[in-house]
XYZ file of C-alpha atoms in Angstrom:
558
model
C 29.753 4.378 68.555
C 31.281 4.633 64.832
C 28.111 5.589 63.773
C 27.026 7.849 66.127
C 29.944 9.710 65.488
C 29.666 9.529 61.697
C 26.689 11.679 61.910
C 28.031 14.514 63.676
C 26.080 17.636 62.357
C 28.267 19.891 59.310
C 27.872 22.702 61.731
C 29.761 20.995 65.013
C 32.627 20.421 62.444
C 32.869 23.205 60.748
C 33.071 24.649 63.951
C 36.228 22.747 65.247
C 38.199 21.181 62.068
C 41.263 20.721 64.296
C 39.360 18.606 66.803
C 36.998 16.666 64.439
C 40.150 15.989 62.259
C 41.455 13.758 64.878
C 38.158 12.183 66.013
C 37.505 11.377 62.239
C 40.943 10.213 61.726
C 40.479 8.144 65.066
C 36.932 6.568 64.178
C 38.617 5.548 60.461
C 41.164 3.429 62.084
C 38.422 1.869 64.990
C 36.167 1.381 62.006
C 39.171 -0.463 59.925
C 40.011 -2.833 62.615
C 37.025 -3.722 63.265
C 36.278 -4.290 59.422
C 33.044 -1.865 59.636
C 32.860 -1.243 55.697
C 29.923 1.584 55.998
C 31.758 2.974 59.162
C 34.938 3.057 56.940
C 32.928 5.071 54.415
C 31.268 7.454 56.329
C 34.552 8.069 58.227
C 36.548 8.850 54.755
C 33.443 11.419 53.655
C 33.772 13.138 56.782
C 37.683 13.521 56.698
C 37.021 14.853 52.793
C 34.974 17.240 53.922
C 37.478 18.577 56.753
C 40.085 18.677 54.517
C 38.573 20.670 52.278
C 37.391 22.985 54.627
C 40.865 23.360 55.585
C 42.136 24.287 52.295
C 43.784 20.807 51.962
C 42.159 19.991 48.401
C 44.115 16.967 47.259
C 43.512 14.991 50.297
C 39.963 15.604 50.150
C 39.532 14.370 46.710
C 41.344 11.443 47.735
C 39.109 11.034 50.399
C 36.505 11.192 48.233
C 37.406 8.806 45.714
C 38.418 6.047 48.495
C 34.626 6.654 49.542
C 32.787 6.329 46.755
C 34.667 3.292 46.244
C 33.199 1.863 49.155
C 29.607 3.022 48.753
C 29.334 2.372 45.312
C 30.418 -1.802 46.578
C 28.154 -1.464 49.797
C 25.261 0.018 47.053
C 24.690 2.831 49.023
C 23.261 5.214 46.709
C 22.152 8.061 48.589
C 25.275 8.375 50.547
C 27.521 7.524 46.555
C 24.678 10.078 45.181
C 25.479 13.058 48.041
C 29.435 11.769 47.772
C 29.915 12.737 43.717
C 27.615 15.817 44.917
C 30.642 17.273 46.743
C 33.203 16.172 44.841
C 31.717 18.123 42.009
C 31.157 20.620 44.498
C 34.841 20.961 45.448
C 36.549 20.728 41.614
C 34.529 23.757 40.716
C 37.224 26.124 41.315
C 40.124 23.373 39.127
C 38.308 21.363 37.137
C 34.514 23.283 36.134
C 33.599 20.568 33.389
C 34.762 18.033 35.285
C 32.854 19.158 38.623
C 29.911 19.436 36.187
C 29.873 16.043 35.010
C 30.279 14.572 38.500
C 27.319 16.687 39.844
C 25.135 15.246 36.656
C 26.183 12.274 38.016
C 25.529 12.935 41.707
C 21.480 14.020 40.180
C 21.127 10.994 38.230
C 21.853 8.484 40.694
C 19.648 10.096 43.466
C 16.547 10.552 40.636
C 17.177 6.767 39.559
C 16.974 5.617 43.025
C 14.269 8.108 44.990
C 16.692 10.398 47.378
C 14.523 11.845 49.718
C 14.035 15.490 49.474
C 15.591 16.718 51.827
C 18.794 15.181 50.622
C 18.241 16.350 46.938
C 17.882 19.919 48.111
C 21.661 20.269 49.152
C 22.539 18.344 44.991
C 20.330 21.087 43.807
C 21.605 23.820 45.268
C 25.394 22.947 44.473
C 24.135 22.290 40.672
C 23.457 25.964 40.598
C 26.161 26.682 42.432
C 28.106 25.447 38.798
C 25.672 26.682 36.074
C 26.209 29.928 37.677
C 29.742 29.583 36.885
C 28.785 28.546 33.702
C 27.237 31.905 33.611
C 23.606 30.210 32.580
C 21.783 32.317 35.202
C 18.569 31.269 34.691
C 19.237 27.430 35.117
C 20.781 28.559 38.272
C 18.113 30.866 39.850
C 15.654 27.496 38.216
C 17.926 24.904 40.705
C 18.459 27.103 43.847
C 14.768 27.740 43.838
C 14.356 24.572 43.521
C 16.469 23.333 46.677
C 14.916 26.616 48.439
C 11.078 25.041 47.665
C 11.567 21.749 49.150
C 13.648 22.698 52.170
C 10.643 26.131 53.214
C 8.270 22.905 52.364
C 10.430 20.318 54.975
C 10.963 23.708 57.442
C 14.207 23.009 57.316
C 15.998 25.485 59.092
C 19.479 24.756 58.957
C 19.061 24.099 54.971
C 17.259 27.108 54.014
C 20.059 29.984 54.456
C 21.983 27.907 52.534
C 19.874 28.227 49.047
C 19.125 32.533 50.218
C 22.489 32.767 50.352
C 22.893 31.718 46.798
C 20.200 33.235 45.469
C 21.426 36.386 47.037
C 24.612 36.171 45.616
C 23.616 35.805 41.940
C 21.337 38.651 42.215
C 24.280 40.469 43.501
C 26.581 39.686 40.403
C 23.951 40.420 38.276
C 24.328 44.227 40.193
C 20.056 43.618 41.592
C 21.385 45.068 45.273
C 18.011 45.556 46.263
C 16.653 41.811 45.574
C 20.511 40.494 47.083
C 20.192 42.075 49.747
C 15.818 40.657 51.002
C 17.205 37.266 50.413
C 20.364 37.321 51.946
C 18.782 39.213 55.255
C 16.317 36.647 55.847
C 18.994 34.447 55.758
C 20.513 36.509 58.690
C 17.046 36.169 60.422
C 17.675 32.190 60.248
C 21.381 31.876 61.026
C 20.724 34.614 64.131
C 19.153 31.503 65.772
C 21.858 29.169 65.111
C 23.848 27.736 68.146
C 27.249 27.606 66.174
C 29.396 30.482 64.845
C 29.943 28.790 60.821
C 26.785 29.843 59.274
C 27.119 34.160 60.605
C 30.623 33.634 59.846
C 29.179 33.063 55.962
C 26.831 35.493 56.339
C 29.482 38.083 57.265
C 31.200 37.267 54.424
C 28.635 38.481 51.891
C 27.652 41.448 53.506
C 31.626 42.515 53.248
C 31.460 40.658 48.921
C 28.347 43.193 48.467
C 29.902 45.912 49.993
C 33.112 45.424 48.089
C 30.958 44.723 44.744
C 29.286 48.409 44.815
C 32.949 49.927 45.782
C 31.873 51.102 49.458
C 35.868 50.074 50.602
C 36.284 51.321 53.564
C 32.862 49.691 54.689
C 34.143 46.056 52.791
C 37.426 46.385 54.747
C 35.910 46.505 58.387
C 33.681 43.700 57.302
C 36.316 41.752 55.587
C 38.095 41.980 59.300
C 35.220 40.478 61.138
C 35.095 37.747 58.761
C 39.035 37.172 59.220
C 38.920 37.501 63.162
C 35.709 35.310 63.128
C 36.950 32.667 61.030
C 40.703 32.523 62.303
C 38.926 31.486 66.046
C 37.056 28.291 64.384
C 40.450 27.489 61.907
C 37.925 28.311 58.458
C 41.248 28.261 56.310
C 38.796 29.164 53.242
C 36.989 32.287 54.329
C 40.550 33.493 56.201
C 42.287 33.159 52.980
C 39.302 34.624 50.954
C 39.576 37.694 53.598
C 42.993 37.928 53.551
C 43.232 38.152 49.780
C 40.006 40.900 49.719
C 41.690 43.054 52.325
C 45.183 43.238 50.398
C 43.167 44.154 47.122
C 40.711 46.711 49.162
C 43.582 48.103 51.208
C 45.199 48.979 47.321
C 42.443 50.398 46.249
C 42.617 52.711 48.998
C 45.923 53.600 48.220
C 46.948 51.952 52.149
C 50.101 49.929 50.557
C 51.519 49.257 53.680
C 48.435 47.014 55.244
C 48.184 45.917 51.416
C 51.497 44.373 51.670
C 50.957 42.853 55.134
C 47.450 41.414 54.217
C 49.210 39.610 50.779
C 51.714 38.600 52.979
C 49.650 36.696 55.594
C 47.593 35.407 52.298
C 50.566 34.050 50.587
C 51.870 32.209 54.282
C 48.727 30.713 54.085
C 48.226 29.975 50.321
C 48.426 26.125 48.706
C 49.191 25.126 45.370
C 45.574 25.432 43.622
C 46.309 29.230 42.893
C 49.666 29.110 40.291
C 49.735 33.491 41.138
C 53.110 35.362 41.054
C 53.718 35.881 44.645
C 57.375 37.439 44.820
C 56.309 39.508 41.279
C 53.176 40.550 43.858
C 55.138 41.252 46.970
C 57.396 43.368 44.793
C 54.958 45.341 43.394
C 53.442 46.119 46.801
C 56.809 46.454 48.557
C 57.573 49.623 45.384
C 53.766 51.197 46.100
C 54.769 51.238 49.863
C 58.066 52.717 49.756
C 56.631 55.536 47.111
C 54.193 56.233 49.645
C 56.341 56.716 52.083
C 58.068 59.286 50.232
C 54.734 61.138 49.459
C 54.130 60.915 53.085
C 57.263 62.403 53.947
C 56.502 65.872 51.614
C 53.242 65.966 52.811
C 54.421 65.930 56.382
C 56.219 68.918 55.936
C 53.327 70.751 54.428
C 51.191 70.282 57.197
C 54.035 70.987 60.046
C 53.116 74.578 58.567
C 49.666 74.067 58.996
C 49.395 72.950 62.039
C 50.848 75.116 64.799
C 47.607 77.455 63.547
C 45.240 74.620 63.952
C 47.035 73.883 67.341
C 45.822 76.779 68.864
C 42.326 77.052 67.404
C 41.890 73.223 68.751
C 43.147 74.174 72.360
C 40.396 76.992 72.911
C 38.101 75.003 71.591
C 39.241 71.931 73.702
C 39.265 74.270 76.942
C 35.924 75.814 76.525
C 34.080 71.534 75.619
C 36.576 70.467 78.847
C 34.214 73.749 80.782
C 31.050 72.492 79.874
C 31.932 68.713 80.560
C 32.899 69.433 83.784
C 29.794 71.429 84.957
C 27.603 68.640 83.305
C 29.364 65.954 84.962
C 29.630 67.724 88.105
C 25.250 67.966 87.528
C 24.886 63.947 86.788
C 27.054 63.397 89.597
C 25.142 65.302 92.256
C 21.549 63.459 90.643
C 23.737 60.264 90.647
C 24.552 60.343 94.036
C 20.636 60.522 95.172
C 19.759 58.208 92.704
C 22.411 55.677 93.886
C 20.786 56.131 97.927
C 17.261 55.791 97.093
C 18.415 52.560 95.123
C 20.355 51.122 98.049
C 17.661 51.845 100.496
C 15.556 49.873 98.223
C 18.065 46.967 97.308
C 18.730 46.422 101.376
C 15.187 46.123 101.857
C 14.431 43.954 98.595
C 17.322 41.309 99.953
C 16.466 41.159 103.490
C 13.012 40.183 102.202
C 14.304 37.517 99.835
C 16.649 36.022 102.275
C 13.659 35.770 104.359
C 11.676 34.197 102.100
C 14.819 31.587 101.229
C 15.053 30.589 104.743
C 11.475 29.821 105.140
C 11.562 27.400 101.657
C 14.373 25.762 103.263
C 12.816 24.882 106.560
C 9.874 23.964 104.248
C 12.320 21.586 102.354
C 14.019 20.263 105.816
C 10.771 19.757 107.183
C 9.615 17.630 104.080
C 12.619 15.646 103.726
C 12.625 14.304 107.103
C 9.071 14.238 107.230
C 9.406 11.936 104.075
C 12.171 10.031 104.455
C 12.581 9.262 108.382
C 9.297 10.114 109.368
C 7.590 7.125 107.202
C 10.293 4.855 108.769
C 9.580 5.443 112.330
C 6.074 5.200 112.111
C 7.092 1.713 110.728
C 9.304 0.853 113.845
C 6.247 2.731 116.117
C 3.557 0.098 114.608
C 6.419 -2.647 114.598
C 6.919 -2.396 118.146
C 3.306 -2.469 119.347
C 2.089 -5.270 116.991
C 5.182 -7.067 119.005
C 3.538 -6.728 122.157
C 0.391 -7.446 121.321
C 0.867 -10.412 119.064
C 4.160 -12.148 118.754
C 4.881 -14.193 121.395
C 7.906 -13.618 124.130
C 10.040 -16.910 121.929
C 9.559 -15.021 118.989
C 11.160 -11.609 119.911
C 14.482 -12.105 118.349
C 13.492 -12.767 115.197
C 10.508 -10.454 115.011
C 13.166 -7.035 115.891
C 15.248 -7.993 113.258
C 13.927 -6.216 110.435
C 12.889 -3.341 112.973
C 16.319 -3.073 113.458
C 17.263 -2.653 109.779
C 14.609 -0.209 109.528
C 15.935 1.806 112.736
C 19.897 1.563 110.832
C 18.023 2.944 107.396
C 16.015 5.935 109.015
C 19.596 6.356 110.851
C 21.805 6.284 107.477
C 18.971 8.608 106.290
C 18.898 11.321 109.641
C 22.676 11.273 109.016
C 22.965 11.875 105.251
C 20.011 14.837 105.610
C 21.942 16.444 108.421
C 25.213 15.961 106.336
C 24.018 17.901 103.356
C 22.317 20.805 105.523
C 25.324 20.867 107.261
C 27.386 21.273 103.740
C 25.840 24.903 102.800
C 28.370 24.494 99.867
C 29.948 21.466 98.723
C 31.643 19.996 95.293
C 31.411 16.917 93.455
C 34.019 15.852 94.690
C 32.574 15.660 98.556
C 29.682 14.140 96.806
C 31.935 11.048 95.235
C 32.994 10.818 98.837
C 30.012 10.429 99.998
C 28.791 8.021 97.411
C 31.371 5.348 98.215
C 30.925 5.872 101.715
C 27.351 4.849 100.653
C 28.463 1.787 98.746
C 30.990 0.367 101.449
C 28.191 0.289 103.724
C 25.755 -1.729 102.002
C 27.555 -3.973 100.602
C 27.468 -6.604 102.727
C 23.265 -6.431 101.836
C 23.105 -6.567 98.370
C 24.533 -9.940 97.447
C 26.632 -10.380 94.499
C 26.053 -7.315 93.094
C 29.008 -5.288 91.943
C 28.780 -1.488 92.179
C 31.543 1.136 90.500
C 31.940 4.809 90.803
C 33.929 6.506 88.850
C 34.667 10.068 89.123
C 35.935 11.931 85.790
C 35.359 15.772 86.744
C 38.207 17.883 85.427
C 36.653 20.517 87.080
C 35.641 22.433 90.645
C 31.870 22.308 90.775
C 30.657 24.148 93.647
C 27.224 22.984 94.946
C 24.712 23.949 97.631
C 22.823 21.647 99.971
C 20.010 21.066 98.502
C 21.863 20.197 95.403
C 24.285 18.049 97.816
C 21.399 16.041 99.232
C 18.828 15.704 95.931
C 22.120 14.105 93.571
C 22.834 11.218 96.285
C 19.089 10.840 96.838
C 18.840 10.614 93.146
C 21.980 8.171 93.218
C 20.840 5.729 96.352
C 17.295 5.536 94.814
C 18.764 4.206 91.567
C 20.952 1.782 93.357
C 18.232 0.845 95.299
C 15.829 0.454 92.592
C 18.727 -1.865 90.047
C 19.091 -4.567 92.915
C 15.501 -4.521 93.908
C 14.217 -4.652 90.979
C 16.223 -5.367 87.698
C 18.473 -8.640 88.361
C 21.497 -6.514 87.230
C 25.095 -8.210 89.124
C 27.085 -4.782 88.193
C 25.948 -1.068 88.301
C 27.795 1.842 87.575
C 27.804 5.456 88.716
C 29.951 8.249 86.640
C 30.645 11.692 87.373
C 31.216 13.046 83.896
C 32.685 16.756 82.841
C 31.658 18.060 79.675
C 31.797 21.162 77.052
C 28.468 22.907 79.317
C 28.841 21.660 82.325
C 28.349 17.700 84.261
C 26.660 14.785 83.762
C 26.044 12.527 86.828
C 24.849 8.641 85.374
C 24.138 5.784 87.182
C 24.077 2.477 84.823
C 23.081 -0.932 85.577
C 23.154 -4.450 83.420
C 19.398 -5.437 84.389
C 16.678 -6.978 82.538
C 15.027 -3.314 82.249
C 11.292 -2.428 81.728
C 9.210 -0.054 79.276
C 9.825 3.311 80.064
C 7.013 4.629 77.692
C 4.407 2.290 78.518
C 5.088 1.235 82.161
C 3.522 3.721 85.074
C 5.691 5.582 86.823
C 6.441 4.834 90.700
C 7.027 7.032 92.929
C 10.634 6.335 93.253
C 10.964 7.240 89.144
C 9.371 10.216 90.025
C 11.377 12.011 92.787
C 14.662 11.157 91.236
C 12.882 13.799 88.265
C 11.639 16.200 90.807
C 15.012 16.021 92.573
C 16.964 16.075 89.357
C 14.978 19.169 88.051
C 14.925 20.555 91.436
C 18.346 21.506 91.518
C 18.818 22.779 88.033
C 19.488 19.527 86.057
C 17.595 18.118 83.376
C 16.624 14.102 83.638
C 16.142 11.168 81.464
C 16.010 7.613 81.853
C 16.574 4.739 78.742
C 15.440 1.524 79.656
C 16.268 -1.883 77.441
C 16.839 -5.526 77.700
C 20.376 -4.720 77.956
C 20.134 -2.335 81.234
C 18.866 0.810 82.727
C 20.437 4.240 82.766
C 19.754 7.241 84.180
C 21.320 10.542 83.346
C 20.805 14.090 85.660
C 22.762 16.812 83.317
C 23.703 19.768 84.501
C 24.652 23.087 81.986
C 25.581 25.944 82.097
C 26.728 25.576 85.584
């Protein structure tokens, strides 16, 4: 579990600091108690890097430090090569030598001991991050091609806008628009296809840099307010700073003092103690260019009071003659709108009394499979039961002959009533369903020995289903009880109704001995539960070990 959550993806975090700052903060002391020294690593690297995503610097170096501490003991040395990597990374801005020498570092370690190249990449890319600060632009362009060759050769998506991006931006400071601009859009094609907000966020960012670069202000201030509005809702303290500070110096250029002032003003709320800057010296100056401003608004005011009353009455002829023709053009649509709109209802009316006709004929043809399947099989048992009894078994051996025709008769009854129970529900919710379940579970326990079933039901949320829905999840849920005591030894199985970010997860665990999933055929049981699962919009899988059996049905988007 430490691990697993150790190697959350950069993107999911970046995407929720708030959130993975506790989680991280919450796996660090879970790994600590339990004395998990690589868990204790992993967890400080991954609170270093939220901390410095949240402008927090000096706790992510200390971060940092504590965890290279550890890896360098544990003689980890990709994860110590990757952890001087950022460090260096993150000191460009205070330290540049210093960030230098601990990226030289971060190299020589990962060449000494064979990083794989796909972790390199990311070292190579930050390297020319700081020789580009260094302002030796060819050993830059040299390293982020670099990075960019082995990640196009691993197709690695996620790592590729990454080195574009950088190579876009040095062309950019070099004043090459044309060559900035080809790498930095296919970056755009890339990050387009991304699930989480971070990497268009970036993007953003140095559309609104070039913009800003070649002087276009007005077009650098919109952007710069995307970027701020974008990364405000994911808590990107970095890039809402870094718009915050663009928009005051853009809205001064513009000669805007008074949305220059409240821009600083937000920046400086906001800003730590790595930038030593004058901020009351600032503030002043602003607060001066605003109030002369004002005063130059105030005499041109009264220049165009003169002006206007003879643009007032040029505007209202024009305004009454564009109102004319609006109203005889909408007046036009209107009329073609309102045919339009019958010939589409006729159509629609027809169109859904021929699709509701067509559902209720695949639901008969459901009904009619389900208890030709399920209760039609079982009869035919108690049909050939029953006549093998009168022509074989002897009148002394009755009694014990119609007791497993009897179970059979209870099943296909348990089975008519559960069918007609879910037809009956045309809509349901999970919570029915639970219901149902432990209805399920009280009555066969008295048949299935020692074995110990739970259900636990951990839905924060009203989940409206239909019947078929209804009947294929407790289908899905009885076969897999069915299947754990039959077949798998297990003494305790578990069945959860789980809520999550998309949607529901409904799981049914047991403790057995297992069996191959891969290699083993699958029965027909296996096989329905999929159908069933997939059926009704959910998406199946099954793990299988020595340790138990678990089967998931995961429903999103719903």
């Amino acid at each position: 579990m430490i691990d697993s959550i150790n190697s959350i993806s950069y993107q999911d975090i970046v995407s929720n600091l708030q959130k993975y700052h506790i989680i991280f903060n919450d796996n660090l002391r879970k790994a600590r108690e339990s004395g998990y020294q690589k868990g204790i690593a992993k967890s400080l690297s991954n609170l270093a890097l939220v901390h410095y995503l949240k402008g927090d610097y000096d706790e992510s170096i200390k971060y940092h430090l504590e965890a290279i501490e550890l890896f360098q003991k544990l003689q980890m040395f990709f994860e110590l090569s990757e952890e001087y990597a950022e460090m260096g990374y993150q000191l460009k801005r205070q330290n540049l030598n210093r960030a230098l020498e601990f990226m030289q570092k971060a190299i020589s370690i990962a060449e000494e001991n064979n990083l794989p190249s796909f972790r390199i990449s990311k070292i190579y890319d930050n390297y020319g991050v700081l020789k580009e600060m260094k302002q030796q632009y060819d050993s830059a362009f040299y390293f982020y091609h670099k990075a960019l060759k082995i990640k196009e050769e691993l197709k690695d998506s996620i790592g590729i806008p990454y080195s574009l991006n950088k190579i876009a931006v040095l062309y950019a400071n070099l004043g090459q628009f044309d060559k900035a601009y080809y790498y930095l859009n296919k970056s755009d094609l890339i990050r387009a296809k991304e699930q989480g907000e971070f990497g268009r966020i970036e993007n953003l960012s140095l559309h609104a840099d070039f913009l800003s670069y070649q002087n276009k202000i007005n077009g650098a201030i919109k952007k710069f307010e995307e970027v701020f509005n974008a990364a405000k809702k994911i808590n990107y303290t970095y890039l809402v700073l870094y718009s915050l500070k663009n928009l005051s110096e853009l809205y001064k250029k513009k000669g805007d003092y008074q949305n220059a002032l409240s821009s600083y003003q937000s920046y400086s709320s906001l800003k730590d103690s790595i930038d030593n800057v004058d901020i009351k010296t600032r503030i002043a100056q602003l607060e001066i260019a605003y109030e002369t401003e004002q005063k130059n608004k105030l005499l041109a005011e009264s220049q165009y009071q003169l002006r206007s009353k003879e643009q007032q009455l040029f505007f209202a002829i024009v305004t009454v003659i564009l109102l004319l023709m609006i109203f005889i053009g909408v007046y036009k649509f209107l009329q073609l709108k309102k045919k339009r709109d019958i010939a589409e209802v006729e159509y629609k009316s027809k169109l859904r009394a021929a699709m509701l006709e067509k559902k209720i004929s695949d639901e008969k043809l459901k009904l009619s499979r389900e208890l030709h399947d399920n209760i039609g099989s079982q009869l035919t048992f108690i049909i050939s039961s029953l006549e093998n009894i009168i022509y074989k078994i002897p009148e002394a051996n009755f009694s014990k002959a119609l007791n497993p025709i009897k179970e059979f008769s209870r099943s296909a009854l348990d089975d008519l009533r559960n069918t007609i129970w879910a037809i009956k529900h045309q809509e349901g919710n999970l919570e029915e369903l639970s219901l149902k379940v432990n209805e399920f579970v009280s009555r066969i326990n008295n048949s299935i020995g020692a074995v110990v079933i739970e259900n636990e039901f951990e839905i924060n949320k009203n989940y409206s289903l239909n019947s078929t829905q209804m009947l294929n999840l407790f289908r899905i849920i009885q076969e897999a009880i069915q299947n754990a005591v039959k077949h798998s030894d297990a003494d305790k199985i578990k069945i959860n109704f789980i809520s999550n970010d998309y949607g529901f997860k409904v799981i049914i665990k047991d403790n057995g001995n297992g069996f191959d999933v891969v290699n083993s055929s699958k029965g027909s049981g296996l096989c329905n539960m999929q159908h069933r699962c997939e059926e009704s919009g959910g998406k199946f899988s099954i793990t299988s070990s020595s340790a138990g059996t678990e089967i998931v049905c995961d429903y999103q988007n719903v």
